[in-house]
MMTF fields as JSON, N, C-alpha, C and O atoms, coordinates in Angstrom:
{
  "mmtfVersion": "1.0.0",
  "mmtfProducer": "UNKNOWN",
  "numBonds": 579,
  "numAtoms": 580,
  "numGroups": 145,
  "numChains": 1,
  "numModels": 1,
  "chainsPerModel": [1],
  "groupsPerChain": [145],
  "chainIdList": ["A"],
  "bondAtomList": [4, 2, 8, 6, 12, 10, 16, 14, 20, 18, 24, 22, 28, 26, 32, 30, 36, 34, 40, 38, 44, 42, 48, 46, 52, 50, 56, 54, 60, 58, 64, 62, 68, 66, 72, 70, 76, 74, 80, 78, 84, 82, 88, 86, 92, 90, 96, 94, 100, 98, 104, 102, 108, 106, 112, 110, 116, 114, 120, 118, 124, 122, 128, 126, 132, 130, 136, 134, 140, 138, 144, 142, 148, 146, 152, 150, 156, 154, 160, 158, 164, 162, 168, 166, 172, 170, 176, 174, 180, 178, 184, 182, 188, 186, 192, 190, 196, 194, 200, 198, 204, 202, 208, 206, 212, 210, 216, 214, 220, 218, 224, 222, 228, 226, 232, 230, 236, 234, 240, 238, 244, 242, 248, 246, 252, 250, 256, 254, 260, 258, 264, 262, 268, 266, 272, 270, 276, 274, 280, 278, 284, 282, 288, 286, 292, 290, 296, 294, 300, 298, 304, 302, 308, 306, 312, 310, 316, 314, 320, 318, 324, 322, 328, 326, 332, 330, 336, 334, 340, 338, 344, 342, 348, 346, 352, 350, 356, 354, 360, 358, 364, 362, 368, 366, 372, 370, 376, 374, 380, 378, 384, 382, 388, 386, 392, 390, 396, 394, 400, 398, 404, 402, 408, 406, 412, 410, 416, 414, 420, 418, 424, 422, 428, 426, 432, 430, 436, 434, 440, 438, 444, 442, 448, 446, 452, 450, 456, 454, 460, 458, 464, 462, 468, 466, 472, 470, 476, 474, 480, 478, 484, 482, 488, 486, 492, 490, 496, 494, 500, 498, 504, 502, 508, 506, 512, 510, 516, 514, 520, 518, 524, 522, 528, 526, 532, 530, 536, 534, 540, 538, 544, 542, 548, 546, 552, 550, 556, 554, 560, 558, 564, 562, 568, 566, 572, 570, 576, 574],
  "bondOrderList": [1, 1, 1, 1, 1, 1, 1, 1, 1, 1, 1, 1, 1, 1, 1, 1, 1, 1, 1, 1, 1, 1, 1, 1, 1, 1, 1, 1, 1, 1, 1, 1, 1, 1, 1, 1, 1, 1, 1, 1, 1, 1, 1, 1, 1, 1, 1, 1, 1, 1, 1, 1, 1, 1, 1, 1, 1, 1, 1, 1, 1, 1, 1, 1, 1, 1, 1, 1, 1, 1, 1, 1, 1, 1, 1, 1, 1, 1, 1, 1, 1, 1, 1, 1, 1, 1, 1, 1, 1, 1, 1, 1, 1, 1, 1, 1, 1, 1, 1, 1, 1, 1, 1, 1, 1, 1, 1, 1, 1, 1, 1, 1, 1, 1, 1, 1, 1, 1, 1, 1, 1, 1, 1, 1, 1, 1, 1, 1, 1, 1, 1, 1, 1, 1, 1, 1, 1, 1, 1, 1, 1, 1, 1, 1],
  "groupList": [{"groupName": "UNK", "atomNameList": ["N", "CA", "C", "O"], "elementList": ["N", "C", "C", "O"], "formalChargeList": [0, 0, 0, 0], "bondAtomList": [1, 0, 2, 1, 3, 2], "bondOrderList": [1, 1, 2], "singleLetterCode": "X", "chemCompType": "L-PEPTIDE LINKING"}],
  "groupTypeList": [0, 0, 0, 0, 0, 0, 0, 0, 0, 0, 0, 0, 0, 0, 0, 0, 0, 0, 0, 0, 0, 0, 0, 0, 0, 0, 0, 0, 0, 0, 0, 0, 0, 0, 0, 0, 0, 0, 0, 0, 0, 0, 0, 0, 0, 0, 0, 0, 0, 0, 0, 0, 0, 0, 0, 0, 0, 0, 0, 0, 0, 0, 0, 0, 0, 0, 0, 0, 0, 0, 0, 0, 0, 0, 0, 0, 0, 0, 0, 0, 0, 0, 0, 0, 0, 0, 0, 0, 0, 0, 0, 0, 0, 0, 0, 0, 0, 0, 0, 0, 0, 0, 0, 0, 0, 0, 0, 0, 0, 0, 0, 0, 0, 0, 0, 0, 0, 0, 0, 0, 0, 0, 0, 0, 0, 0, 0, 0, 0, 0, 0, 0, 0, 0, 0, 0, 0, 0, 0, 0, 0, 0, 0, 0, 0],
  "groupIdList": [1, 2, 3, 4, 5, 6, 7, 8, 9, 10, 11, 12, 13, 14, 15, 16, 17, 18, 19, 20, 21, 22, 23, 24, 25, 26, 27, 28, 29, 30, 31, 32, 33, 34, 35, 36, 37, 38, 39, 40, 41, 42, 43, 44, 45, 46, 47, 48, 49, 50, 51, 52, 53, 54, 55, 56, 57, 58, 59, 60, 61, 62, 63, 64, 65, 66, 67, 68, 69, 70, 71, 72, 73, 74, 75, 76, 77, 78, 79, 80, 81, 82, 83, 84, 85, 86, 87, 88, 89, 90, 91, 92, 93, 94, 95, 96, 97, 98, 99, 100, 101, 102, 103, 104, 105, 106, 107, 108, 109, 110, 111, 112, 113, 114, 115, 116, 117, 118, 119, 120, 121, 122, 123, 124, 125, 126, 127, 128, 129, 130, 131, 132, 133, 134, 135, 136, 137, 138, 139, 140, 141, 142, 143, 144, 145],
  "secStructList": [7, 7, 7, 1, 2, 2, 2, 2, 2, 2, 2, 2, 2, 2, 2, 2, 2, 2, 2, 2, 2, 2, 2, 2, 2, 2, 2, 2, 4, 4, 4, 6, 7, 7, 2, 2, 2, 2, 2, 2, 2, 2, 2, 2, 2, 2, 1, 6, 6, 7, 5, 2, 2, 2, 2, 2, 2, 6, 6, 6, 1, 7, 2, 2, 2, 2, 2, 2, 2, 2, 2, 2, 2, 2, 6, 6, 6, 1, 3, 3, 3, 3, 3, 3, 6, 6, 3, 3, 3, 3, 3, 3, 3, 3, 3, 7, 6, 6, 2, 2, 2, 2, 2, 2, 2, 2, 2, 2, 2, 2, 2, 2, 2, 2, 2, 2, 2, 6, 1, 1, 1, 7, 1, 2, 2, 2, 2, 6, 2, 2, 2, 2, 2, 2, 2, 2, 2, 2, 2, 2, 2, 2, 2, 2, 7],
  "xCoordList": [-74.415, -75.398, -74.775, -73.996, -74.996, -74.604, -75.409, -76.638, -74.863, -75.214, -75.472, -76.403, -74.566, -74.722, -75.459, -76.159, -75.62, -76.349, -75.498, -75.918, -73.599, -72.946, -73.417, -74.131, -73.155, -73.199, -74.135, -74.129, -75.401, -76.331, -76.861, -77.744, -76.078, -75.999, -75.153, -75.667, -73.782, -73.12, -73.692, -73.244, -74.814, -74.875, -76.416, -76.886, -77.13, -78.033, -77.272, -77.553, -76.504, -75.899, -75.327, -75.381, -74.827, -74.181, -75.045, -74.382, -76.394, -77.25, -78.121, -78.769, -78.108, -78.782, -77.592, -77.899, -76.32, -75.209, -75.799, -76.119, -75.931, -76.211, -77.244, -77.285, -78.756, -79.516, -79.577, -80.12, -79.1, -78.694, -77.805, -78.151, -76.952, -75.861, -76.865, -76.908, -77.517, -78.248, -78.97, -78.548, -79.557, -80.782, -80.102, -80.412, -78.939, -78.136, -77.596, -77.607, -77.297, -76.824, -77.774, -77.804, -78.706, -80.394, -80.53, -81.118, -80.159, -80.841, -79.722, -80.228, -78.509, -77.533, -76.922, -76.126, -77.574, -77.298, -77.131, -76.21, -78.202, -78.232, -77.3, -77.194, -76.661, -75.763, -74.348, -73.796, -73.98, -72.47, -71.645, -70.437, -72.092, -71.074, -71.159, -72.167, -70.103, -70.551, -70.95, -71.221, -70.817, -71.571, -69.785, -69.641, -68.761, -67.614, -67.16, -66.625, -67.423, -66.822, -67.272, -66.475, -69.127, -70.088, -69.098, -68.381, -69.066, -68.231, -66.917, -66.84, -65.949, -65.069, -65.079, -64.27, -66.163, -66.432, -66.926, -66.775, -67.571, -68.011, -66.861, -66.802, -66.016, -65.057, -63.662, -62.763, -64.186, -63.102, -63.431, -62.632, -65.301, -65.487, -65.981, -66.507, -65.891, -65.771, -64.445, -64.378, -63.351, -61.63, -61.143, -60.69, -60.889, -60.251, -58.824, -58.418, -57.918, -56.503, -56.291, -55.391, -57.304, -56.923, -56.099, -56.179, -55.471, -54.488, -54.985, -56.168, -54.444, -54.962, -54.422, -54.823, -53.471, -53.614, -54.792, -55.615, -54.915, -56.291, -57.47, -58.376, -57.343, -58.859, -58.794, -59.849, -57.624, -57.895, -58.089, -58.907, -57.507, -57.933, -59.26, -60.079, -59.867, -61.331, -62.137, -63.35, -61.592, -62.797, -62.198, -62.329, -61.541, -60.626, -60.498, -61.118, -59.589, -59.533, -57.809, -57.318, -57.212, -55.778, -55.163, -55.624, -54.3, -53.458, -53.954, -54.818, -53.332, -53.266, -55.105, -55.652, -55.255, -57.16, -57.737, -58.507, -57.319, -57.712, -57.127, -57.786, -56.08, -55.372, -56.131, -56.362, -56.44, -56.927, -58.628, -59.194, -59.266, -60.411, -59.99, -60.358, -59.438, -58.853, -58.715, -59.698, -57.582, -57.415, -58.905, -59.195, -59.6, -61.008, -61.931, -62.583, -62.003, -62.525, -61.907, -62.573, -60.218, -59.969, -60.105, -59.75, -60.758, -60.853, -62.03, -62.372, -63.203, -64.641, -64.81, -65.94, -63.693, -63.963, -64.703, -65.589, -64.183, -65.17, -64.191, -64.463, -62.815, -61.95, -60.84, -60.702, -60.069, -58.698, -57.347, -57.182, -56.251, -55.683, -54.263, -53.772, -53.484, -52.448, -51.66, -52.263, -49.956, -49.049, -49.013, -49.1, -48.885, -49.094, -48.01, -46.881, -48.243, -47.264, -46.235, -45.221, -46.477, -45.527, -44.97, -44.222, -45.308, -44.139, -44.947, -46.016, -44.23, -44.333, -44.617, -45.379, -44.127, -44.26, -45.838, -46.067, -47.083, -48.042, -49.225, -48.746, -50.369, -51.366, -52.128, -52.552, -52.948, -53.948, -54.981, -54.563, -56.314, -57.218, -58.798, -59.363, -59.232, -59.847, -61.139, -60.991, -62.736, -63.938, -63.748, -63.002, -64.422, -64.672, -66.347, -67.195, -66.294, -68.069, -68.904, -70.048, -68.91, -69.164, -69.817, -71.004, -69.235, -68.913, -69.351, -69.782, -69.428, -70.373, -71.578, -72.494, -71.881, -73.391, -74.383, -75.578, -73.607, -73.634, -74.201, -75.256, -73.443, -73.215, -74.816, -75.634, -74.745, -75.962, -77.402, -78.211, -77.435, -78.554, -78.755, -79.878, -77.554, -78.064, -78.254, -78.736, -78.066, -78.048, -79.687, -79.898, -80.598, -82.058, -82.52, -83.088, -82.093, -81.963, -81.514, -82.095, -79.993, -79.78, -80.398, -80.302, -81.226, -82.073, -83.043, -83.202, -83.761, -85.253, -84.79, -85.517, -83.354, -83.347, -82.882, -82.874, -82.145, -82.124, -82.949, -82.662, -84.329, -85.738, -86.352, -86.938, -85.942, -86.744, -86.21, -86.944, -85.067, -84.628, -84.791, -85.275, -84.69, -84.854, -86.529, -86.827, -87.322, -88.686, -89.282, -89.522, -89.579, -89.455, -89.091, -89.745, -87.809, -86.945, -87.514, -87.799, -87.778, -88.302, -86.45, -85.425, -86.87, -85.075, -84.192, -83.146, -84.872, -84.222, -83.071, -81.916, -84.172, -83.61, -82.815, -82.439, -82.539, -81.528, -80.608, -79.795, -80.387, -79.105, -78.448, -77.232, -79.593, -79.025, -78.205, -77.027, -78.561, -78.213, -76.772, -75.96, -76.725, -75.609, -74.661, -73.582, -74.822, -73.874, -73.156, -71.956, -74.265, -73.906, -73.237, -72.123, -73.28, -72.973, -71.39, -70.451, -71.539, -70.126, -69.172, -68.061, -69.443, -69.05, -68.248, -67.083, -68.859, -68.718, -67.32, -66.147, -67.835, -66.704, -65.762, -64.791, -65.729, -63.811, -63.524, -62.343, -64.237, -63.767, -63.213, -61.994, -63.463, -63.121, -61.916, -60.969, -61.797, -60.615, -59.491, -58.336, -59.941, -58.844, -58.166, -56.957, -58.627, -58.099, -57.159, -56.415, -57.404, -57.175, -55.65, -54.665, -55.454, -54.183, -53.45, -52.282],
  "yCoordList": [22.157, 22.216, 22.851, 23.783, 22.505, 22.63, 24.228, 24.183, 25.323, 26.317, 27.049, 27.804, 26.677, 26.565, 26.319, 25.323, 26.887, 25.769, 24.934, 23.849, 25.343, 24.2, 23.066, 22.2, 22.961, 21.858, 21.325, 20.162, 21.928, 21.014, 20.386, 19.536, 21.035, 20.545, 19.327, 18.397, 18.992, 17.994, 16.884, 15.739, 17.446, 16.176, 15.634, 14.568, 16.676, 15.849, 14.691, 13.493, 15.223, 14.248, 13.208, 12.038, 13.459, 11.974, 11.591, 11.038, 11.384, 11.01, 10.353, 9.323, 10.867, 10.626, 8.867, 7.703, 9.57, 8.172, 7.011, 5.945, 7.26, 6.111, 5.309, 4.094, 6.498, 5.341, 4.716, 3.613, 5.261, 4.899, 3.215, 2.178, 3.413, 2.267, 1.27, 0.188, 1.208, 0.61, 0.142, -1.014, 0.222, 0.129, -0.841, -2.032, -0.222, -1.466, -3.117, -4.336, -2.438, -3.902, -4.674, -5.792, -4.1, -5.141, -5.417, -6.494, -4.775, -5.377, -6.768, -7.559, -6.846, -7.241, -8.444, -9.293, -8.282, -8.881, -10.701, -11.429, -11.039, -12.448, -13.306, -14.456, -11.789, -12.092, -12.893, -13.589, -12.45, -13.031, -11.809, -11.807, -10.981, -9.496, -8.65, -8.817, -7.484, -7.064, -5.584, -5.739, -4.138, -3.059, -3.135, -3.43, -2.912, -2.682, -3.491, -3.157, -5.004, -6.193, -5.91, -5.87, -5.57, -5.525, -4.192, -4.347, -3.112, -2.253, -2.289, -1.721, -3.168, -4.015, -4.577, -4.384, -5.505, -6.487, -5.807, -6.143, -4.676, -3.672, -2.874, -2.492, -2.632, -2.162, -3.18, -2.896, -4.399, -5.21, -5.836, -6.366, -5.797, -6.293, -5.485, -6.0, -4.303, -3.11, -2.68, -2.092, -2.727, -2.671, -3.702, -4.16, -4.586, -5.664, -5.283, -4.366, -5.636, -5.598, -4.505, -3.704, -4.793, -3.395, -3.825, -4.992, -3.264, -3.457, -3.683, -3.439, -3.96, -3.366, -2.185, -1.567, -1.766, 0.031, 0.541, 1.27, 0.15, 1.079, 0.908, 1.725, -0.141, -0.646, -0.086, 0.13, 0.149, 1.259, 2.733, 3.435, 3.06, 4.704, 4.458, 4.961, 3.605, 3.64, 3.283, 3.473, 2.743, 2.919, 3.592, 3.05, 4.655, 5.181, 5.105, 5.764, 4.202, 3.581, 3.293, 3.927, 2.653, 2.798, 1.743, 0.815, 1.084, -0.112, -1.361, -2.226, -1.171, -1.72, -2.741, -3.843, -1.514, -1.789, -2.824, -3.745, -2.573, -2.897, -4.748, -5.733, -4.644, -5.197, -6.536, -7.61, -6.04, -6.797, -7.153, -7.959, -6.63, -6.977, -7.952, -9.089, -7.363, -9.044, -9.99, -10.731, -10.397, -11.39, -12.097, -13.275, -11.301, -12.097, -12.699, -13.717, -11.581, -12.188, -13.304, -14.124, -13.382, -14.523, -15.304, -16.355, -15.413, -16.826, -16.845, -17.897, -16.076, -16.534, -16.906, -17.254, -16.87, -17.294, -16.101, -16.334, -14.821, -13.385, -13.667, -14.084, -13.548, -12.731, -13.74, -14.561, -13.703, -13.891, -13.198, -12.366, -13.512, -12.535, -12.765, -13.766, -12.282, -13.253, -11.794, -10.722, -11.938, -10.682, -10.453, -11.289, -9.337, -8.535, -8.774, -8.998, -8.746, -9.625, -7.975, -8.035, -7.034, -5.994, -5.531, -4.565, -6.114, -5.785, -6.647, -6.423, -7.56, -8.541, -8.203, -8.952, -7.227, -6.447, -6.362, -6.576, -5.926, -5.869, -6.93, -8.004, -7.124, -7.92, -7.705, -6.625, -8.223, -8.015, -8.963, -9.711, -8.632, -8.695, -8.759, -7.797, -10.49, -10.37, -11.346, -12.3, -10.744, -11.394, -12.742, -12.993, -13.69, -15.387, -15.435, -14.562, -16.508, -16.738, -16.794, -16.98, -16.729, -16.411, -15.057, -14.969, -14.29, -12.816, -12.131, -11.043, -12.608, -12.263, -12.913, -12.093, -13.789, -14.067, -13.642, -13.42, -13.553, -12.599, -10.826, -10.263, -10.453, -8.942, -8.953, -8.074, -10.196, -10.041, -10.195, -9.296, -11.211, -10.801, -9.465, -8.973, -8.652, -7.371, -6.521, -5.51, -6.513, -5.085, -5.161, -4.321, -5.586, -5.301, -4.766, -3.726, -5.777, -4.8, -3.301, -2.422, -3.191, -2.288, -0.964, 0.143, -1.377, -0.118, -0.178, 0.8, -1.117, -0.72, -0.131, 0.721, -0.598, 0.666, 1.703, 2.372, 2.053, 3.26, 4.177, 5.321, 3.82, 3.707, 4.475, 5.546, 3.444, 3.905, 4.922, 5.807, 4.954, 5.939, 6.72, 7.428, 7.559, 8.85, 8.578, 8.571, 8.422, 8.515, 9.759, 10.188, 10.442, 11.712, 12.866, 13.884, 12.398, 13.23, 13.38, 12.241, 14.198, 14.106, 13.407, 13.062, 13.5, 13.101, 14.138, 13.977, 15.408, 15.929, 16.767, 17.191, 16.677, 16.898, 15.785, 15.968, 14.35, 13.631, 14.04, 14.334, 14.241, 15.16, 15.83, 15.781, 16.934, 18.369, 17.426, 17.719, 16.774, 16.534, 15.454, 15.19, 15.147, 14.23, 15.113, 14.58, 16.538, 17.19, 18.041, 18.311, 18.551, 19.025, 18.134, 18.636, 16.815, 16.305, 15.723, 15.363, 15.803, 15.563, 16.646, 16.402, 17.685, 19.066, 19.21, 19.508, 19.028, 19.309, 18.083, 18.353, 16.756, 15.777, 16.172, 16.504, 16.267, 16.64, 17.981, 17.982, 19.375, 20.37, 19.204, 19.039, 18.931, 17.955, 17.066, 17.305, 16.262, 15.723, 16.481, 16.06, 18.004, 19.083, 19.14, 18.927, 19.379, 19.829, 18.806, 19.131, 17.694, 16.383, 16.367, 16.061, 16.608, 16.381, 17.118, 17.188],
  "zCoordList": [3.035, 1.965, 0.729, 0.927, -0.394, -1.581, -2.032, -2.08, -2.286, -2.45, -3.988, -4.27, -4.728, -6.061, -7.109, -6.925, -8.3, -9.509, -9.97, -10.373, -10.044, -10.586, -9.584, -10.09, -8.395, -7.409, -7.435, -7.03, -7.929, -7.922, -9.422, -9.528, -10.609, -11.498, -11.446, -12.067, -10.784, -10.956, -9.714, -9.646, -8.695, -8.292, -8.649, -8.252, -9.542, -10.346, -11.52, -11.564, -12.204, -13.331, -12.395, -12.775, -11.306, -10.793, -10.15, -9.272, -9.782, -9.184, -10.564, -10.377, -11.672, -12.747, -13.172, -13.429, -13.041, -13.612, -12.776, -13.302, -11.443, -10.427, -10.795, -10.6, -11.754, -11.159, -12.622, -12.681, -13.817, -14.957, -14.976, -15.541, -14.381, -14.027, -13.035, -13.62, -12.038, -11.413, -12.722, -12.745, -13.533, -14.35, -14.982, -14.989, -15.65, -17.053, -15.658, -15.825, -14.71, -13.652, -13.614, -14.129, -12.946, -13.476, -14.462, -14.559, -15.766, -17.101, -17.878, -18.673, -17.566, -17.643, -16.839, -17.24, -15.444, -14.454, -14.819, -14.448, -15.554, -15.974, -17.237, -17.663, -17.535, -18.847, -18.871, -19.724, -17.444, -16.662, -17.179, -16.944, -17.727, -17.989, -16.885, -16.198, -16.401, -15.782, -17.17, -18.36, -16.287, -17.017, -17.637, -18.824, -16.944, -17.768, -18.653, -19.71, -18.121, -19.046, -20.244, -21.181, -20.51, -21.848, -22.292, -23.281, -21.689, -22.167, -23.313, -24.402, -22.631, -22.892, -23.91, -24.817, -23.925, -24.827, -26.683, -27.857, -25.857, -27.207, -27.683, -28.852, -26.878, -27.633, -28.615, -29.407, -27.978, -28.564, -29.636, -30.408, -29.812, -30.832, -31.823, -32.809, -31.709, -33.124, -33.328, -34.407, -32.738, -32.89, -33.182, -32.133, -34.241, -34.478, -33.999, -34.713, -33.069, -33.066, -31.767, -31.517, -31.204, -29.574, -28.712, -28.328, -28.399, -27.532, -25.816, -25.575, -25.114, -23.614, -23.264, -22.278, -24.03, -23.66, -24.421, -23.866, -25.797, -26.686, -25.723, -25.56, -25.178, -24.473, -23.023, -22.426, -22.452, -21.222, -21.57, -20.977, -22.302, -22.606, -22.961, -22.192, -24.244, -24.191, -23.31, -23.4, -22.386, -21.052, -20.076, -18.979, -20.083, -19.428, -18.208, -17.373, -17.998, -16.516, -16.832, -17.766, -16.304, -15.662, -16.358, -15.694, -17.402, -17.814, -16.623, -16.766, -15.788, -14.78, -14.487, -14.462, -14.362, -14.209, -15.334, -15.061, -16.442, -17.796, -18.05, -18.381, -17.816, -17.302, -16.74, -17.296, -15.371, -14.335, -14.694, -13.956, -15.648, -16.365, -17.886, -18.181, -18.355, -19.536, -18.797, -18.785, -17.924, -16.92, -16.421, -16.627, -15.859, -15.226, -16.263, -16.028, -18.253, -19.201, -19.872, -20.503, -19.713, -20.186, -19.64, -20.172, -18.076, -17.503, -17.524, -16.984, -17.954, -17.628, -19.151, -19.492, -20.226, -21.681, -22.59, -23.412, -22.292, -23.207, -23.93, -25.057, -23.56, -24.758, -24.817, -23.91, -25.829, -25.98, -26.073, -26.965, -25.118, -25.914, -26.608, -26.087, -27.493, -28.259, -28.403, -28.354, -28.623, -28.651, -29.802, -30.701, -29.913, -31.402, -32.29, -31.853, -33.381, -34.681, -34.808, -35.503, -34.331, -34.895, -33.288, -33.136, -32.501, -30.986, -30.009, -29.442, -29.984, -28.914, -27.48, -26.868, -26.906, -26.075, -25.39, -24.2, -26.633, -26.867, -26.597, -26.962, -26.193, -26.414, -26.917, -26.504, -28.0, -28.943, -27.709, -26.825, -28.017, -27.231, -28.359, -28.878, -28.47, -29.197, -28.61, -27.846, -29.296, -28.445, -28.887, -29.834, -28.216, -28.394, -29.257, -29.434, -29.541, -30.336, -29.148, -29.564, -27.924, -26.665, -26.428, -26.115, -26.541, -26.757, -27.496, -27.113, -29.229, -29.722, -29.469, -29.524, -29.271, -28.895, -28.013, -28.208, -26.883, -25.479, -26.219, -25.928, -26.9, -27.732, -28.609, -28.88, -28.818, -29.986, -29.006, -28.775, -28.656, -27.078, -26.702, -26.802, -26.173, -25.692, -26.395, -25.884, -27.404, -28.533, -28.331, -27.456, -28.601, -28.318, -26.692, -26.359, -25.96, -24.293, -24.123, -23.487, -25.056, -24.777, -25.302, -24.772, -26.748, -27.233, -26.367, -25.637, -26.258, -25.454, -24.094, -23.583, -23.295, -22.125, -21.927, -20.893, -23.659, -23.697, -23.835, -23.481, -24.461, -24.957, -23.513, -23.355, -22.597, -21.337, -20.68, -20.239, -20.536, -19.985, -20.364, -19.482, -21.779, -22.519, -22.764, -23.958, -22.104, -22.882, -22.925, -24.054, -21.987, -21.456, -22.655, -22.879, -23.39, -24.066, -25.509, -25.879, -26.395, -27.992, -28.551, -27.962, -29.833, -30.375, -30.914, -31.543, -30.515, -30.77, -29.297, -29.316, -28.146, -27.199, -26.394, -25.236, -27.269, -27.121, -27.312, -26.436, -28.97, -29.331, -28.845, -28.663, -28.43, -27.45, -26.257, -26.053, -25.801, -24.27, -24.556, -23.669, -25.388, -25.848, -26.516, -26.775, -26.915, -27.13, -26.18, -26.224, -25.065, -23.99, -23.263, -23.11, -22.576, -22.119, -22.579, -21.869, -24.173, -24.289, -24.175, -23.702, -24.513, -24.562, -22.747, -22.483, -22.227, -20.372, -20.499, -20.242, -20.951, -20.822, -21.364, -20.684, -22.72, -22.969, -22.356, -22.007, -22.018, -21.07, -19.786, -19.822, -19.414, -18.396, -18.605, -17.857, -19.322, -20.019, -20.405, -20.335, -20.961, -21.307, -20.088, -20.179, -18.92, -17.686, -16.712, -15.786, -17.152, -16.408, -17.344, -16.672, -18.516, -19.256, -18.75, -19.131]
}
């Protein structure tokens, strides 16, 4: 048994991630994205010129991993990707008219279930909790470097 307030602080927040992530899989589910691909996809289409390294640190997951998610979007037709004009080495990684269309569909889903989820919350105790919450993450990130 978990004896703590940290312990039971971190397995409320990861019990909170679960049913959070459950919620966007259902809301999403019919889109052909998954929660990381849309992830993905949002980051590739506010970064003109991301790399698949820029795009694994921003979803911070592993080259490799990142990697192995371009691969599955370039064959389901999200993304493209073409070697970068200043090191070949490189892949630039860019959305399809697919992708944005897909993007433009959910941007309304995704407010109204953010909507739901925080209803509970005034806007100002959004803030609070989005600063705390980031605050804990990069302490967290500090330690991991």
């Amino acid at each position: 048994m978990i004896a703590s307030d940290i312990g039971l602080i971190g397995t409320t927040i990861h019990r909170v991630a679960q049913l959070i992530q459950q919620r966007i899989d259902n809301e999403i589910g019919d889109s052909g994205l998954t929660r990381l691909s849309w992830m993905a996809a949002a980051h590739v289409e506010d970064s003109p010129g991301l790399t698949i390294g820029d795009l694994a640190g921003r979803l911070e997951v592993g080259r490799a991993t990142a990697g192995q998610l371009v691969d599955r979007m370039v064959k389901g037709g999200w993304v493209e990707r073409s070697p970068s004009q200043s090191d070949r080495r490189l892949q630039i990684v860019t959305v399809t008219p697919k992708t944005r269309a897909m993007l433009d569909e959910l941007a309304p889903r995704q407010s109204a279930l953010e909507d739901e989820i925080l209803q509970d919350l005034s806007p100002d105790e959004r803030c609070v909790l989005l600063v705390l919450l980031e605050r804990i993450r990069m302490r967290l990130m500090q330690r991991q470097g």
